[in-house]
Coordinates of C-alpha atoms and ligand atoms in Angstrom, one line a residue:
M6 CA 0.2 -0.1 0.2
S7 CA 0.9 3.2 -0.9
V8 CA 1.6 6.0 1.6
D9 CA 1.9 9.7 1.5
F10 CA 5.6 11.1 3.1
D11 CA 8.0 9.2 4.3
A12 CA 7.4 10.6 7.5
V13 CA 5.6 13.5 10.0
I14 CA 6.7 15.5 11.9
I15 CA 5.1 17.0 14.8
G16 CA 5.8 21.1 15.2
A17 CA 7.6 23.5 13.4
G18 CA 10.0 24.7 16.4
F19 CA 13.5 24.2 15.4
G20 CA 13.8 20.2 15.2
G21 CA 10.8 20.0 13.5
M22 CA 12.2 22.4 11.0
Y23 CA 16.1 20.8 11.0
M24 CA 14.5 17.5 10.5
L25 CA 12.5 18.3 8.0
H26 CA 15.2 19.4 5.6
R27 CA 17.1 16.6 7.1
L28 CA 14.9 14.0 5.3
R29 CA 14.7 15.9 2.0
Q30 CA 17.8 16.1 1.7
K31 CA 17.9 12.2 2.3
G32 CA 15.6 12.2 -0.3
F33 CA 12.7 11.0 2.1
T34 CA 9.4 13.4 1.4
A35 CA 8.2 15.0 5.0
H36 CA 5.6 16.9 5.7
V37 CA 5.6 19.4 9.1
F38 CA 2.6 19.9 10.9
E39 CA 2.4 23.2 12.8
A40 CA -0.4 24.2 15.5
G41 CA 0.7 28.0 15.5
K42 CA 0.9 30.4 12.4
G43 CA 4.8 30.2 12.1
V44 CA 7.5 28.1 13.0
G45 CA 9.2 29.0 15.8
G46 CA 8.3 26.6 18.2
T47 CA 8.2 27.9 22.0
W48 CA 9.9 31.7 20.6
Y49 CA 6.8 31.5 18.9
W50 CA 5.1 31.2 21.8
N51 CA 6.5 33.1 24.9
R52 CA 5.9 36.9 23.7
Y53 CA 6.2 37.4 27.4
P54 CA 8.0 40.7 28.2
G55 CA 12.2 40.1 28.8
A56 CA 11.8 36.5 27.0
R57 CA 14.9 35.3 26.2
C58 CA 17.0 33.0 26.3
D59 CA 19.5 31.3 28.3
V60 CA 22.8 30.0 26.7
E61 CA 24.5 32.7 24.5
S62 CA 23.2 33.7 20.9
V63 CA 25.7 32.6 19.5
Q64 CA 26.0 28.9 21.3
Y65 CA 21.5 28.1 21.5
S66 CA 22.4 28.3 16.7
Y67 CA 22.4 26.2 14.7
Q68 CA 25.9 24.6 13.3
F69 CA 24.2 21.9 10.6
S70 CA 24.7 24.9 7.9
P71 CA 28.9 26.6 8.4
E72 CA 27.2 29.4 6.3
L73 CA 24.3 29.6 8.3
E74 CA 26.4 30.3 10.7
Q75 CA 28.6 32.8 8.9
E76 CA 26.2 34.3 7.9
W77 CA 23.6 35.5 10.8
E78 CA 24.8 38.4 12.7
W79 CA 23.7 38.2 16.4
S80 CA 23.3 40.8 17.8
E81 CA 22.5 40.8 22.3
R82 CA 25.2 38.1 24.6
Y83 CA 21.5 36.6 25.4
A84 CA 19.4 37.0 22.7
T85 CA 15.6 37.9 23.3
Q86 CA 12.2 36.2 21.7
P87 CA 11.4 38.0 18.8
E88 CA 14.8 37.8 17.0
I89 CA 15.5 34.1 17.7
L90 CA 12.3 34.2 16.3
R91 CA 13.5 35.5 13.7
Y92 CA 16.4 33.8 13.5
A93 CA 14.0 30.4 13.2
N94 CA 11.7 31.8 10.1
H95 CA 15.3 33.1 9.1
V96 CA 16.5 29.8 9.2
A97 CA 12.7 28.3 7.2
D98 CA 12.7 31.1 4.3
R99 CA 16.9 30.0 3.3
F100 CA 16.7 26.7 3.5
D101 CA 12.3 26.4 1.9
L102 CA 10.8 24.4 4.8
R103 CA 7.8 25.4 3.9
R104 CA 6.4 24.9 1.5
D105 CA 5.8 21.5 3.0
M106 CA 4.4 22.6 6.5
T107 CA 1.1 23.0 7.6
F108 CA 0.0 25.2 9.4
E109 CA -2.9 26.2 12.0
T110 CA -2.8 22.5 12.3
R111 CA -3.0 20.4 15.6
I112 CA -2.6 17.0 15.2
T113 CA -5.1 14.7 17.2
K114 CA -4.2 11.3 17.5
A115 CA -1.5 9.0 15.1
V116 CA -2.7 5.0 15.2
F117 CA 0.2 2.0 14.3
D118 CA -1.6 0.0 11.2
E119 CA -0.2 -3.8 11.8
A120 CA -0.9 -4.9 8.7
A121 CA 0.3 -1.9 6.8
N122 CA 3.4 -0.9 9.0
L123 CA 2.6 2.7 8.8
W124 CA 1.1 4.9 11.0
R125 CA -2.3 6.8 9.8
V126 CA -2.6 10.4 11.4
E127 CA -5.5 12.9 12.3
T128 CA -4.9 16.5 12.8
D129 CA -8.2 18.8 14.2
K130 CA -8.5 19.7 10.4
S131 CA -10.3 16.7 9.5
D132 CA -7.3 15.9 7.6
K133 CA -5.6 11.8 7.7
V134 CA -2.7 10.7 6.2
T135 CA -0.5 7.9 6.4
A136 CA 2.7 8.4 7.3
R137 CA 5.6 4.9 7.0
F138 CA 7.2 6.6 9.9
V139 CA 6.5 9.7 12.6
I140 CA 9.4 12.4 13.7
T141 CA 7.6 14.1 17.4
A142 CA 8.7 17.7 17.4
M143 CA 6.6 19.3 20.4
G144 CA 9.3 20.6 22.8
C145 CA 9.7 19.7 26.3
L146 CA 8.2 23.3 27.9
S147 CA 5.0 23.5 25.4
S148 CA 2.6 22.1 27.4
P149 CA 1.5 25.5 28.9
N150 CA 0.5 24.8 33.3
T151 CA -3.3 26.1 34.1
P152 CA -3.2 25.1 37.8
K153 CA -6.8 24.0 38.9
I154 CA -6.7 27.6 42.2
P155 CA -10.5 27.6 42.6
G156 CA -12.7 30.3 41.1
L157 CA -10.1 31.0 38.5
E158 CA -13.2 30.9 36.3
D159 CA -14.5 33.2 37.8
F160 CA -11.8 36.6 38.3
K161 CA -13.4 39.7 35.6
G162 CA -10.5 41.5 34.2
P163 CA -8.0 40.0 31.7
T164 CA -5.5 36.3 32.4
Y165 CA -2.6 36.1 30.6
H166 CA 0.5 33.2 30.7
T167 CA 3.1 33.5 29.8
G168 CA 3.6 30.1 28.0
N169 CA 1.4 31.4 25.3
W170 CA 0.6 35.3 25.3
P171 CA -1.3 37.2 23.2
H172 CA 0.8 37.9 19.4
E173 CA 0.8 41.3 20.0
G174 CA 1.7 42.2 23.1
V175 CA 0.1 43.4 26.3
D176 CA 0.5 47.6 27.5
F177 CA 0.3 47.6 31.4
T178 CA 0.4 51.3 31.7
G179 CA -1.8 52.2 34.5
K180 CA -3.0 48.9 34.4
T181 CA -2.8 46.5 38.1
V182 CA -1.7 42.9 37.9
G183 CA -1.2 40.5 40.3
V184 CA 1.6 38.1 39.2
I185 CA 2.0 33.5 40.3
G186 CA 5.4 32.0 40.0
T187 CA 8.8 33.0 40.1
G188 CA 9.7 30.6 37.8
S189 CA 12.6 31.4 35.4
S190 CA 9.2 32.8 33.0
A191 CA 7.8 35.2 36.0
I192 CA 12.4 36.4 36.7
Q193 CA 12.9 37.2 33.7
S194 CA 9.4 39.6 32.8
I195 CA 8.7 40.5 36.4
P196 CA 11.5 43.2 35.7
I197 CA 9.4 43.9 32.8
M198 CA 6.2 44.4 34.5
A199 CA 6.7 46.1 37.0
E200 CA 8.3 48.9 34.8
Q201 CA 5.2 49.6 33.2
A202 CA 2.5 49.0 35.9
K203 CA 0.6 51.1 38.6
H204 CA 1.3 48.1 40.9
L205 CA 2.4 45.4 40.1
T206 CA 1.7 42.2 43.2
V207 CA 3.6 38.7 42.7
F208 CA 2.6 35.9 44.3
Q209 CA 5.6 33.4 46.1
R210 CA 5.1 29.4 46.4
T211 CA 8.2 28.6 46.0
A212 CA 11.7 31.2 46.1
N213 CA 14.1 30.1 43.6
Y214 CA 17.9 31.0 43.1
T215 CA 18.5 33.3 40.4
V216 CA 22.1 34.7 38.4
P217 CA 22.6 38.2 36.6
A218 CA 23.3 37.4 33.0
H219 CA 25.0 40.4 32.7
N220 CA 23.4 40.3 28.9
K221 CA 25.3 43.7 27.0
P222 CA 25.3 44.2 22.9
L223 CA 27.9 41.9 21.2
D224 CA 30.9 43.5 20.7
P225 CA 32.0 42.4 16.6
A226 CA 35.2 41.8 18.1
Y227 CA 34.2 38.9 19.6
V228 CA 31.9 38.0 17.0
K229 CA 34.3 37.9 14.5
Q230 CA 36.7 36.2 16.5
V231 CA 33.2 33.4 17.3
K232 CA 32.4 33.3 13.3
A233 CA 36.4 32.7 13.2
S234 CA 36.5 29.2 15.0
Y235 CA 33.3 28.3 15.6
P236 CA 34.4 24.2 14.5
E237 CA 36.0 24.3 17.2
M238 CA 33.3 26.3 19.3
R239 CA 30.6 23.3 18.5
K240 CA 33.6 20.4 19.2
R241 CA 35.0 21.9 22.8
A242 CA 30.5 21.7 23.9
K243 CA 30.1 18.7 22.5
T244 CA 32.3 17.7 25.8
K245 CA 30.6 19.5 28.6
P246 CA 28.5 17.8 30.1
A247 CA 25.6 20.6 29.2
G248 CA 27.0 21.4 26.1
I249 CA 27.4 24.3 26.4
D250 CA 31.1 25.4 25.6
F251 CA 32.4 27.3 29.2
T252 CA 34.1 26.8 31.1
I253 CA 34.2 24.5 33.9
N254 CA 36.0 23.4 37.3
T255 CA 36.7 20.1 38.6
A256 CA 37.4 20.9 42.0
S257 CA 36.1 19.9 44.5
A258 CA 33.6 23.0 47.0
V259 CA 34.1 21.2 50.3
E260 CA 38.3 20.5 49.6
T261 CA 39.0 24.4 48.1
P262 CA 40.1 27.3 51.2
E263 CA 37.7 29.8 52.0
A264 CA 39.5 32.7 49.7
E265 CA 39.7 31.0 47.0
R266 CA 36.1 30.1 46.9
N267 CA 34.3 32.8 47.3
R268 CA 36.7 34.0 44.9
E269 CA 35.4 31.5 42.6
F270 CA 32.1 31.9 43.4
Q271 CA 32.7 35.9 42.7
A272 CA 34.3 35.5 38.8
R273 CA 31.3 33.1 38.2
W274 CA 28.8 35.6 39.5
D275 CA 31.1 39.7 38.0
Y276 CA 30.5 36.7 34.1
G277 CA 26.9 35.8 34.6
G278 CA 24.9 33.0 33.5
L279 CA 24.5 29.1 34.1
G280 CA 28.3 28.7 34.8
F281 CA 27.8 29.8 37.5
M282 CA 26.6 26.3 38.6
A283 CA 30.2 25.1 37.3
S284 CA 32.0 27.3 39.5
F285 CA 32.3 23.7 41.4
G286 CA 32.0 20.6 40.1
D287 CA 30.4 18.4 43.4
L288 CA 27.3 21.4 44.0
L289 CA 24.9 18.7 43.0
L290 CA 26.8 15.9 44.2
N291 CA 27.5 17.0 47.7
D292 CA 25.0 18.8 50.4
D293 CA 27.3 20.5 51.9
S294 CA 29.2 21.7 48.1
N295 CA 25.9 22.9 47.3
K296 CA 24.5 23.9 50.4
L297 CA 28.3 26.5 50.2
A298 CA 26.9 28.2 46.4
A299 CA 23.6 28.1 47.2
D300 CA 24.1 30.5 51.2
F301 CA 26.8 32.6 48.4
V302 CA 23.8 33.8 46.1
R303 CA 21.3 33.3 49.4
A304 CA 23.8 36.1 50.6
K305 CA 23.5 38.7 47.1
V306 CA 20.0 39.1 48.2
H307 CA 20.2 40.0 51.0
E308 CA 23.0 43.0 49.4
V309 CA 20.3 44.0 46.9
V310 CA 16.9 43.8 48.6
K311 CA 16.0 46.6 51.2
D312 CA 13.2 45.6 53.1
P313 CA 14.4 42.5 55.3
K314 CA 12.0 41.2 55.5
T315 CA 10.9 41.0 51.5
A316 CA 14.5 39.9 51.2
E317 CA 14.2 37.3 53.4
A318 CA 11.4 35.5 51.9
L319 CA 13.2 36.5 48.5
V320 CA 16.3 34.1 50.0
P321 CA 15.6 30.6 48.4
K322 CA 15.7 26.8 50.9
N323 CA 16.1 25.0 48.6
I324 CA 18.7 22.9 47.2
I325 CA 20.2 25.3 44.0
G326 CA 21.1 24.2 40.6
C327 CA 18.5 22.1 41.3
K328 CA 14.6 23.6 39.8
R329 CA 16.5 25.0 36.7
L330 CA 19.0 28.3 37.7
C331 CA 17.2 31.2 36.6
V332 CA 19.4 34.1 34.5
D333 CA 18.0 37.8 35.4
T334 CA 18.8 41.3 35.4
G335 CA 17.9 43.0 37.9
Y336 CA 15.1 40.7 39.3
W337 CA 15.1 41.1 43.0
A338 CA 16.5 44.5 42.7
T339 CA 12.6 45.4 41.1
F340 CA 11.1 44.4 44.8
N341 CA 12.5 47.2 45.8
R342 CA 10.4 49.6 43.5
P343 CA 8.1 50.8 45.3
N344 CA 5.1 49.8 43.2
V345 CA 5.6 46.0 43.5
T346 CA 3.9 43.4 47.0
L347 CA 5.4 40.3 47.5
V348 CA 3.2 37.9 48.9
D349 CA 4.6 34.2 50.7
I350 CA 2.3 32.1 49.9
S351 CA 4.8 29.4 50.5
D352 CA 3.0 28.0 54.1
E353 CA -0.4 28.2 52.6
P354 CA -1.9 28.0 48.9
I355 CA -4.0 30.1 47.5
E356 CA -7.7 30.0 48.5
R357 CA -8.7 31.1 45.6
I358 CA -9.3 33.6 42.7
T359 CA -12.5 35.9 43.0
A360 CA -13.8 38.0 40.5
T361 CA -11.8 41.5 41.6
G362 CA -8.5 39.0 42.1
L363 CA -7.8 36.6 44.8
R364 CA -7.7 35.6 48.5
A365 CA -5.2 34.2 49.4
K366 CA -3.8 33.7 53.5
G367 CA -7.7 34.6 54.8
Q368 CA -6.6 38.6 52.9
D369 CA -8.5 39.2 49.4
Y370 CA -6.0 40.7 46.8
A371 CA -7.0 43.4 44.3
F372 CA -5.6 43.2 40.9
D373 CA -6.6 44.5 36.2
C374 CA -4.9 42.0 35.1
L375 CA -3.9 38.2 36.1
V376 CA -0.7 36.3 34.5
L377 CA -0.3 33.1 35.4
A378 CA 3.9 32.6 35.0
T379 CA 3.0 28.2 36.0
G380 CA 5.1 26.8 33.4
F381 CA 4.0 23.8 31.6
D382 CA 3.9 19.7 31.8
A383 CA 7.1 19.6 30.6
M384 CA 8.0 17.0 28.5
T385 CA 5.5 14.1 28.6
G386 CA 2.9 17.0 28.0
A387 CA 2.6 17.3 24.8
L388 CA 3.1 14.8 23.6
L389 CA -0.2 12.6 25.8
K390 CA -1.7 15.1 24.5
V391 CA -2.2 13.2 20.9
D392 CA -3.7 9.4 21.5
F393 CA -0.7 8.0 20.0
R394 CA -2.0 4.0 19.7
G395 CA 0.7 1.8 18.8
R396 CA 0.7 -2.1 19.1
G397 CA -1.9 -3.7 19.3
G398 CA -4.4 0.0 20.0
V399 CA -2.2 1.0 23.6
T400 CA -1.9 4.3 23.4
L401 CA 0.7 6.1 25.1
K402 CA -0.6 7.1 28.1
E403 CA -2.0 3.9 29.2
K404 CA 2.0 2.8 28.0
W405 CA 3.5 5.5 30.4
N406 CA 0.6 5.4 33.2
E407 CA 3.9 5.2 35.4
G408 CA 6.4 7.1 34.7
P409 CA 7.6 7.9 30.6
K410 CA 10.1 4.8 29.6
T411 CA 12.1 4.9 25.9
Y412 CA 15.1 4.0 25.0
L413 CA 18.0 6.8 24.0
G414 CA 14.5 9.5 24.7
L415 CA 14.1 8.1 21.7
T416 CA 11.7 5.7 20.8
V417 CA 8.9 3.1 22.4
V418 CA 7.9 -0.1 23.0
G419 CA 5.1 -0.9 21.2
F420 CA 5.3 2.5 18.8
P421 CA 7.6 1.2 15.8
N422 CA 8.2 3.5 13.9
L423 CA 7.5 6.1 16.4
F424 CA 10.9 8.4 17.2
M425 CA 10.8 11.6 19.3
I426 CA 12.6 14.4 19.3
T427 CA 14.6 15.7 22.5
G428 CA 12.1 12.8 24.6
P429 CA 12.1 11.8 27.9
G430 CA 15.1 10.1 29.3
S431 CA 17.7 12.1 27.2
P432 CA 20.1 15.1 28.5
S433 CA 17.3 17.7 26.2
V434 CA 15.8 20.1 28.4
L435 CA 19.7 19.3 30.9
T436 CA 21.4 21.1 27.3
N437 CA 21.7 23.8 24.5
M438 CA 18.6 22.6 23.7
L439 CA 20.2 23.1 19.2
P440 CA 22.9 21.0 20.0
S441 CA 20.4 17.7 21.6
I442 CA 18.2 19.1 18.9
E443 CA 21.0 18.5 16.0
Q444 CA 22.4 14.7 17.8
H445 CA 18.6 13.8 18.0
V446 CA 17.8 14.6 13.7
D447 CA 20.9 13.3 12.9
F448 CA 20.7 10.2 14.4
I449 CA 17.0 10.1 12.7
A450 CA 18.2 10.5 9.6
D451 CA 20.7 8.1 9.2
C452 CA 18.1 5.3 11.3
L453 CA 16.4 6.1 8.6
E454 CA 18.0 6.3 5.6
A455 CA 19.9 2.6 7.5
V456 CA 16.6 0.9 7.3
R457 CA 15.8 2.7 4.3
A458 CA 19.8 1.0 3.0
Q459 CA 17.8 -2.7 3.6
G460 CA 15.1 -2.4 1.8
K461 CA 13.4 -3.3 5.3
T462 CA 9.8 -1.0 6.8
V463 CA 9.9 -1.7 10.6
I464 CA 12.2 -0.4 12.7
E465 CA 11.1 -0.2 17.2
P466 CA 12.9 -0.7 20.1
E467 CA 13.5 -4.4 22.1
P468 CA 11.7 -4.2 25.7
Q469 CA 15.0 -5.1 27.1
A470 CA 17.0 -2.7 26.2
Q471 CA 14.8 0.3 26.8
E472 CA 14.7 -1.6 30.1
A473 CA 18.6 -1.2 30.8
W474 CA 17.6 2.8 29.7
V475 CA 15.6 3.5 31.4
G476 CA 17.4 1.5 34.5
H477 CA 20.6 4.0 34.1
V478 CA 18.9 7.0 33.4
G479 CA 17.4 6.1 36.7
D480 CA 20.6 5.4 38.4
V481 CA 22.7 8.5 37.3
S482 CA 19.9 11.0 38.3
N483 CA 20.3 8.9 41.8
I484 CA 23.7 10.0 42.0
T485 CA 23.2 12.9 42.2
L486 CA 20.8 16.3 43.8
R487 CA 18.7 17.4 41.5
S488 CA 16.6 14.8 41.9
T489 CA 15.6 15.1 44.9
C490 CA 13.7 17.6 44.5
S491 CA 9.9 19.2 43.6
S492 CA 10.9 20.0 39.8
W493 CA 9.0 20.0 37.1
Y494 CA 12.3 18.0 36.0
V495 CA 9.9 14.4 37.9
G496 CA 7.4 16.7 37.2
A497 CA 6.0 18.0 40.5
N498 CA 4.4 20.8 38.9
I499 CA 1.5 19.0 38.1
P500 CA -0.6 16.6 40.5
G501 CA -1.1 13.6 39.3
K502 CA 1.7 13.0 38.1
P503 CA 3.9 9.9 38.5
R504 CA 7.8 11.0 39.8
V505 CA 10.1 10.0 37.4
F506 CA 13.3 12.4 36.8
M507 CA 13.0 12.1 33.0
P508 CA 15.9 14.2 31.3
Y509 CA 19.1 12.4 31.0
I510 CA 21.4 13.7 33.4
G511 CA 23.9 11.9 32.1
G512 CA 25.8 15.1 30.4
L513 CA 25.6 14.9 26.2
P514 CA 29.2 13.2 26.0
A515 CA 28.1 10.5 27.8
Y516 CA 24.7 10.3 25.8
I517 CA 26.4 11.2 22.6
Q518 CA 28.6 8.4 22.3
A519 CA 25.8 5.4 23.5
C520 CA 24.1 6.1 20.9
E521 CA 27.0 6.1 18.0
T522 CA 27.9 2.2 20.2
V523 CA 23.8 1.8 18.9
V524 CA 24.8 2.8 15.5
K525 CA 28.5 1.2 15.8
N526 CA 26.9 -2.5 17.0
G527 CA 24.6 -2.0 13.8
Y528 CA 20.8 -0.5 16.2
E529 CA 21.5 -2.7 19.1
G530 CA 18.7 -3.2 20.1
F531 CA 16.1 -2.3 18.4
A532 CA 14.4 -4.6 15.9
L533 CA 13.8 -4.5 12.0
A534 CA 11.4 -5.8 10.2
Ligands
N01_610 O1 7.8 27.3 35.4 P1 8.1 26.8 36.5 P2 8.6 28.4 34.1 N1 0.0 28.5 42.8 O2 7.6 25.8 36.7 C1 4.7 28.4 40.5 C2 12.4 27.1 31.0 N2 12.7 28.7 30.8 O3 7.8 28.9 32.8 O4 8.1 26.2 42.5 C3 1.1 28.2 44.0 O5 9.5 27.0 36.3 C4 5.4 27.8 40.8 O6 5.7 27.1 42.3 P3 6.6 25.8 43.0 C5 13.9 26.7 31.9 O7 13.8 25.0 32.1 C6 13.7 29.0 29.9 O8 8.6 29.7 35.1 O9 6.3 25.0 41.6 N3 2.1 29.1 43.0 C7 6.8 28.5 40.3 O10 7.3 29.4 40.9 C8 12.1 26.6 33.0 O11 12.5 26.6 33.8 C9 13.6 30.3 30.0 O12 6.2 26.0 44.4 C10 2.3 27.8 41.5 C11 6.0 28.8 39.2 O13 4.1 28.7 39.5 C12 10.9 26.5 32.8 O14 10.8 26.8 30.9 C13 12.8 31.3 30.3 C14 1.1 26.9 41.6 C15 6.4 27.9 37.7 O15 7.5 27.8 37.1 C16 10.7 26.8 32.8 O16 10.1 28.0 33.3 C17 12.1 30.7 30.6 C18 0.5 27.1 41.7 N4 -1.5 26.7 42.3 C19 11.2 29.4 31.0 N5 1.4 26.7 40.1 C20 15.3 30.8 28.5 O17 15.8 31.6 29.6 C21 2.7 27.5 39.9 N6 3.2 27.7 40.5 C22 15.4 30.1 28.3

């Protein structure tokens, strides 16, 4: 039986765009379905004020095309959302990707037809297409989480979610605003919303660690130097656990003399960004080392925030780096403004949303607009919104009842010819997403080519290979402090979600090596038919 496409790709973010390009290069027919009106994925939806990437722009970019690397000019150390979206659109134009994309169309169902060895795919626009392979490129943080706070529908004013921000923007001038959440999205947007709003009230359940970005325009001489040595920089980055080229100090924090240790923390603090967590090699392995880094950051809150009670509430109490570290511009200083109030709700949940605001700890707060900076149903949320049915009609939801199980974070037993770009069980969110995406896309494209070359039509992981990988993902996660706290990495932000540390924390180099070994051994752990 003939199929409409060799591959259907779900999502036109950085994963879906490059996947289409690679499959075309290898002579496969592929089509992308995208719910949004344009390309860009996370950068298409997350348009809240202040949204920018926390990985430096010269590193948060594709490396598959040296020409693209040379022609594109990043303007700031950390690119803003509009600039990244321009880049995504430039890539789509440059590689003529749009002619194989359908926008404003969401894939709702995909059923594996075991007799014909193909996927039957359905969309919310009533399209029905068949494809030999389905490749998900839906992003890890793309299914916004709206918490079920009682009365949410009663609020009379507008409610905005940072992960699904109005495209026309929001002008808060003269408005009173309530913000729920203090994660990365909130920490980036609060300083900017505070500049506009008449009054901003921030409801904080967990105080978060944040490191200054020290963002700045890029010096043309630096850009020239980067462009002259891009291959070396990319190569170095692939030897680092997070896939980001920054210097890692492997020394132990506890074993380093105090003065030297503080010099290192301060130097990292002054440089800014996520490299702070690479100050020492054991910050996520040793409680005492972690506490030293945490105390260094905690002291900074008191240096910045004038009101001692507000400062104490803003001091993070948990393990640094356990939840994702935030990178900010003027976040704590925002709480010195007379038009900003912090409400600590760590000891009692919000009682209810009311018509005019919300009620917390027995007190009513009134505001004109409500901002939910409440994050995402991470890693599995978007995947489980699609009704995937594999062998025997089993759904992915049933299969992942106790948490996601994958082989290499790429494939699932019982779901032949289904590949996930940066799926659970891969380094994904613990790394610079762009190189991780490219590595997955290259793996999938090569794999499809190998299947074709052998005259086969079906590839699927073997149960024992998946079991071994899931076991390994769990084992390495238990070594670090990261698996110990209530974060979206373990699904703790979604009531009822199984608590499993979802990404692979063994680091990008170990992961690349694991994938390369699988390929070298003739797609070890996969069955072809
Ligand atoms: O979401 P979050 P985010 N009542 O889940 C609070 C990436 N990202 O959108 O911590 C009250 O981190 C919740 O409280 P708690 C990045 O990987 C990257 O900010 O659960 N509060 C928390 O404070 C990041 O980690 C960039 O106690 C409630 C907040 O809402 C990830 O996306 C920028 C609540 C959610 O924080 C997610 O970040 C932005 C409730 N019922 C995002 N429910 C870059 O820089 C939730 N909260 C690239």
